[in-house]
Short mmCIF file of C-alpha atoms in Angstrom, two decimals:
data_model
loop_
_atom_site.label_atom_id
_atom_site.label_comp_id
_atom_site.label_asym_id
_atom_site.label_seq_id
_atom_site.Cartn_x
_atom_site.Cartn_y
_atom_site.Cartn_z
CA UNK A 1 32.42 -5.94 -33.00
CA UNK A 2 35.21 -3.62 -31.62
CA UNK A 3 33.32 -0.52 -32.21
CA UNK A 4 30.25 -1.75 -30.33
CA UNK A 5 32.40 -2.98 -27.53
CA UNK A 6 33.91 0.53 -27.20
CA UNK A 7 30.48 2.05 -27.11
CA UNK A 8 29.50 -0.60 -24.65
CA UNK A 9 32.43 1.09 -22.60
CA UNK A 10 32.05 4.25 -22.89
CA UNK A 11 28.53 4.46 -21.59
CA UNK A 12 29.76 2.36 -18.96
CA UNK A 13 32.20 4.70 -17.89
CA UNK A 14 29.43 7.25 -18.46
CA UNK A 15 27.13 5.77 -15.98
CA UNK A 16 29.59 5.90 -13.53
CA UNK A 17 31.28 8.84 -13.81
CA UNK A 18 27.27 10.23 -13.25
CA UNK A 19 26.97 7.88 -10.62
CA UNK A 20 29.73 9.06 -8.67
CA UNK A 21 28.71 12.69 -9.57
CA UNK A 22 31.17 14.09 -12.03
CA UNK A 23 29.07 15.41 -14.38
CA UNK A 24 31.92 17.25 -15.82
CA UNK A 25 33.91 14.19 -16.74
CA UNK A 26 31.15 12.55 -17.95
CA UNK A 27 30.40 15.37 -20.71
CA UNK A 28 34.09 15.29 -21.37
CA UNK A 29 33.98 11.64 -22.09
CA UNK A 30 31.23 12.51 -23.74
CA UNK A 31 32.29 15.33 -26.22
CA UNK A 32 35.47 13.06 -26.95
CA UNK A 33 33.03 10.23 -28.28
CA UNK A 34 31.17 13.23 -30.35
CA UNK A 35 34.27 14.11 -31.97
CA UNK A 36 34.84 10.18 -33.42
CA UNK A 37 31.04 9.64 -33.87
CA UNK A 38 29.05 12.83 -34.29
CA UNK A 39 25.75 11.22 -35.17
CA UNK A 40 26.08 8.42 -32.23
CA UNK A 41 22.10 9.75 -31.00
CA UNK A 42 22.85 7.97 -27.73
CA UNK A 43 25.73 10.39 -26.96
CA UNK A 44 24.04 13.36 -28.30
CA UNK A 45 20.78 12.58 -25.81
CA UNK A 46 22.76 12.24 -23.01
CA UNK A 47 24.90 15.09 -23.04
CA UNK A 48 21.79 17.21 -23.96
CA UNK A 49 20.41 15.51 -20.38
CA UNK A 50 23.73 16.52 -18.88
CA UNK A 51 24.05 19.93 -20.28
CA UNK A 52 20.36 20.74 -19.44
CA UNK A 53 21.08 19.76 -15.62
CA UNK A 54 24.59 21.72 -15.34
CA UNK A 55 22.25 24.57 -16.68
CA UNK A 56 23.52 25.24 -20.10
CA UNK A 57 20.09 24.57 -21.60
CA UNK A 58 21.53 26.35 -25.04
CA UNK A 59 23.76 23.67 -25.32
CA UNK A 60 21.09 21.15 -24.81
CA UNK A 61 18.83 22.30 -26.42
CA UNK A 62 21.46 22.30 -30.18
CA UNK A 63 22.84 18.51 -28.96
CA UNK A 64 18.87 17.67 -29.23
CA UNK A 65 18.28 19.62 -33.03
CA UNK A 66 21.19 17.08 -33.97
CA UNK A 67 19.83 13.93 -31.91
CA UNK A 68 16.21 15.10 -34.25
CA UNK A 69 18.01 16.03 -37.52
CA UNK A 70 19.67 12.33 -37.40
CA UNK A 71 16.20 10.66 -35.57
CA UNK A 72 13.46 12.08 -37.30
CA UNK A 73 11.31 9.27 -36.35
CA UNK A 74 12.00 8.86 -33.15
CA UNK A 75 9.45 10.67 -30.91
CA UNK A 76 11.18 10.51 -27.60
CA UNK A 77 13.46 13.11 -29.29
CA UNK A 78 10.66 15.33 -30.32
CA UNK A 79 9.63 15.44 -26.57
CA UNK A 80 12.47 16.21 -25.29
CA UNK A 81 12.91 19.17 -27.50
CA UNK A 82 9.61 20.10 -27.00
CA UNK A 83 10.25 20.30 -23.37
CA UNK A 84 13.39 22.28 -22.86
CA UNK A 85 12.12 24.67 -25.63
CA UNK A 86 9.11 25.29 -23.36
CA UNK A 87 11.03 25.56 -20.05
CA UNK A 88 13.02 28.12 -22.38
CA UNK A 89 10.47 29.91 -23.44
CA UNK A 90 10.34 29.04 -26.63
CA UNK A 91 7.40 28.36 -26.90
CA UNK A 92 6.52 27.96 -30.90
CA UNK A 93 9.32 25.71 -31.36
CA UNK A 94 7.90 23.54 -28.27
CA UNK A 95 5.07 23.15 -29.88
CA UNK A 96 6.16 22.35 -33.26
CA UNK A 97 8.40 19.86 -31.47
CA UNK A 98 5.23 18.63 -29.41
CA UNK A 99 3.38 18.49 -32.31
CA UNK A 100 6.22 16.21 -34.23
CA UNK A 101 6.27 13.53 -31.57
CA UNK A 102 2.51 13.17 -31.64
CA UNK A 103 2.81 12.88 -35.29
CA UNK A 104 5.09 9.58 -34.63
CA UNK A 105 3.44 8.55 -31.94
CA UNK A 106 -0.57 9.76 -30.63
CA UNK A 107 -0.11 7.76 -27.38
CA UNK A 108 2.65 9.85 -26.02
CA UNK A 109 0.59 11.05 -22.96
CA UNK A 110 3.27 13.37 -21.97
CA UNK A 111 3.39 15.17 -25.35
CA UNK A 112 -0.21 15.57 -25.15
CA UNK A 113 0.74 17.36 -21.61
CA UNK A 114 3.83 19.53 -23.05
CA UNK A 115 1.81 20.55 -25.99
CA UNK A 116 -0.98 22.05 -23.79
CA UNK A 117 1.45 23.95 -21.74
CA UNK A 118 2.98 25.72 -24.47
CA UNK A 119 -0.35 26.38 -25.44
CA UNK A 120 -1.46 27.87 -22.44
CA UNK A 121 2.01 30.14 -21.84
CA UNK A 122 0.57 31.41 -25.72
CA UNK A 123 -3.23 31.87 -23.76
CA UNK A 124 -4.38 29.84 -26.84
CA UNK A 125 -6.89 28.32 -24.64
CA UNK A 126 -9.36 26.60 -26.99
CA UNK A 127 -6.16 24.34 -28.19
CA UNK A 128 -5.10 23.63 -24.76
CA UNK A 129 -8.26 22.38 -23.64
CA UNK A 130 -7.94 20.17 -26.96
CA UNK A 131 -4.74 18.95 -25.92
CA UNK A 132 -5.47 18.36 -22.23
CA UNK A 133 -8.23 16.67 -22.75
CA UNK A 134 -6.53 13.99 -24.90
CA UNK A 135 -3.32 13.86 -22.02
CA UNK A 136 -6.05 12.88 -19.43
CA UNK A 137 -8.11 10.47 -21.54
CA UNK A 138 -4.60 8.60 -22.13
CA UNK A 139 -3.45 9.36 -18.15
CA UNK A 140 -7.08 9.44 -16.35
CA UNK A 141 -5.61 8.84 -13.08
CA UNK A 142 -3.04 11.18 -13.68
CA UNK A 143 -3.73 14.50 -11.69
CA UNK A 144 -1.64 17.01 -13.79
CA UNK A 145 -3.71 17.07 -16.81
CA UNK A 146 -7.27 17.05 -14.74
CA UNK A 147 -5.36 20.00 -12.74
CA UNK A 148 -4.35 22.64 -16.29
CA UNK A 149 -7.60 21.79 -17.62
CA UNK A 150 -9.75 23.08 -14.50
CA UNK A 151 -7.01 26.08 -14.77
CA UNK A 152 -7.33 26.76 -18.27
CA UNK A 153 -11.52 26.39 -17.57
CA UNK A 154 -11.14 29.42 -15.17
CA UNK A 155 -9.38 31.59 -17.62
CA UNK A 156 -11.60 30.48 -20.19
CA UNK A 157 -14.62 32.20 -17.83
CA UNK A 158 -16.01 28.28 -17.47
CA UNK A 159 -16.30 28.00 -13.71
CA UNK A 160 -18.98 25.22 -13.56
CA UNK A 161 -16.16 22.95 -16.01
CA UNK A 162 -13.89 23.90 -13.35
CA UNK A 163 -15.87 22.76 -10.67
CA UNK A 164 -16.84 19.52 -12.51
CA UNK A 165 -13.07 18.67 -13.13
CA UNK A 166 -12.46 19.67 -8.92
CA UNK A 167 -15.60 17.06 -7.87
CA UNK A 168 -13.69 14.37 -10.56
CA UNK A 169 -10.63 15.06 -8.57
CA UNK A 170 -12.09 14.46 -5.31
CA UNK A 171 -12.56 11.37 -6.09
CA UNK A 172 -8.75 10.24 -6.25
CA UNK A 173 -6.84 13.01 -5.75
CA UNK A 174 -8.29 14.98 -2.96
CA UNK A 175 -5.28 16.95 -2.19
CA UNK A 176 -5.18 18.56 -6.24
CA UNK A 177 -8.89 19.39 -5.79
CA UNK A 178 -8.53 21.26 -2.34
CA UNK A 179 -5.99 23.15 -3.98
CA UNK A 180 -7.73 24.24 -6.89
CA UNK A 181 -10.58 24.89 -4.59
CA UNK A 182 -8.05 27.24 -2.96
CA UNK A 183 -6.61 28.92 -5.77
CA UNK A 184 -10.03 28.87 -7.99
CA UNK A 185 -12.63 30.47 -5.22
CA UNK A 186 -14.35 27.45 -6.35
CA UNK A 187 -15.04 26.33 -2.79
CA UNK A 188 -17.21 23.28 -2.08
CA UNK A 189 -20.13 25.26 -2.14
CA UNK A 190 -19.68 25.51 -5.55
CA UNK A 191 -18.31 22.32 -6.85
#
């Protein structure tokens, strides 16, 4: 009972000290808890969030490979790897991470999204498509997915696709297809 009212603090005192924007005490508070309880996966996930906002994304990025070496299950984890390796660059460990989380869970609209972009930074274009077309079956009204697949169509030479996904888009998000239309040359006209 003790120990879980001390973690019950110290993310307390963690919320605030974020709160109040001292990001810097907060990690301190939170490295000090790492030192008693390495494998606390709550601690470990939030200073990876902290770390990857102060900048220091290698940091993050090795507090997440423990928060997934302790949670192998636990596909939030996976994303969240997957998603700072991409925004590193790294783009086959994204994937694999991608890849893991949709292994846990296949509903995890946002992996489906990650995955594709890592994909499409390796112009692997045929898997994208794959992957993008499962993120917008699970987030139809979502315009993200709708708006890399028309993109990846147009590199793919598939203009007509393109212009099917712009006329789709039209239909909710009329802003996303005018810019598409802008930055594809696929003009009304076409679509």
């Amino acid at each position: 009972m003790n120990r879980s009212l001390n973690q019950m603090f110290a993310r307390w005192q963690i919320r605030v000290l974020v709160l109040l924007g001292q990001r810097q005490a907060a990690l301190d508070r939170l490295d000090a808890w790492l030192q008693n309880d390495s494998a606390n996966v709550y601690a470990l996930a939030t200073q990876a969030h902290l770390l990857a906002e102060m900048g220091d994304k290698p940091r993050a990025l090795l507090a997440l490979q423990r928060q997934v070496a302790l949670q192998p299950q636990a596909a939030p984890g996976w994303f969240n790897l997957g998603f700072l390796s991409e925004e590193m660059g790294l783009l086959e460990q994204a994937e694999d991470a991608f890849r893991r989380a949709l292994d846990i869970d296949p509903r995890l609209d946002r992996a489906w999204y990650g995955l594709a972009l890592s994909l499409i930074r390796q112009r692997r274009f045929d898997e994208a498509v794959i992957a993008l077309r499962k993120n917008t079956e699970l987030q139809p009204m979502s315009p993200y997915g709708w708006y890399q697949l028309a993109r990846v169509h147009v590199d793919r030479q598939e203009p007509e696709e393109a212009a099917k996904i712009i006329r789709h888009l039209r239909g909710f998000e009329p802003k996303v297809a005018a810019q598409l239309e802008r930055e594809t040359g696929l003009g009304t006209s076409r679509a």
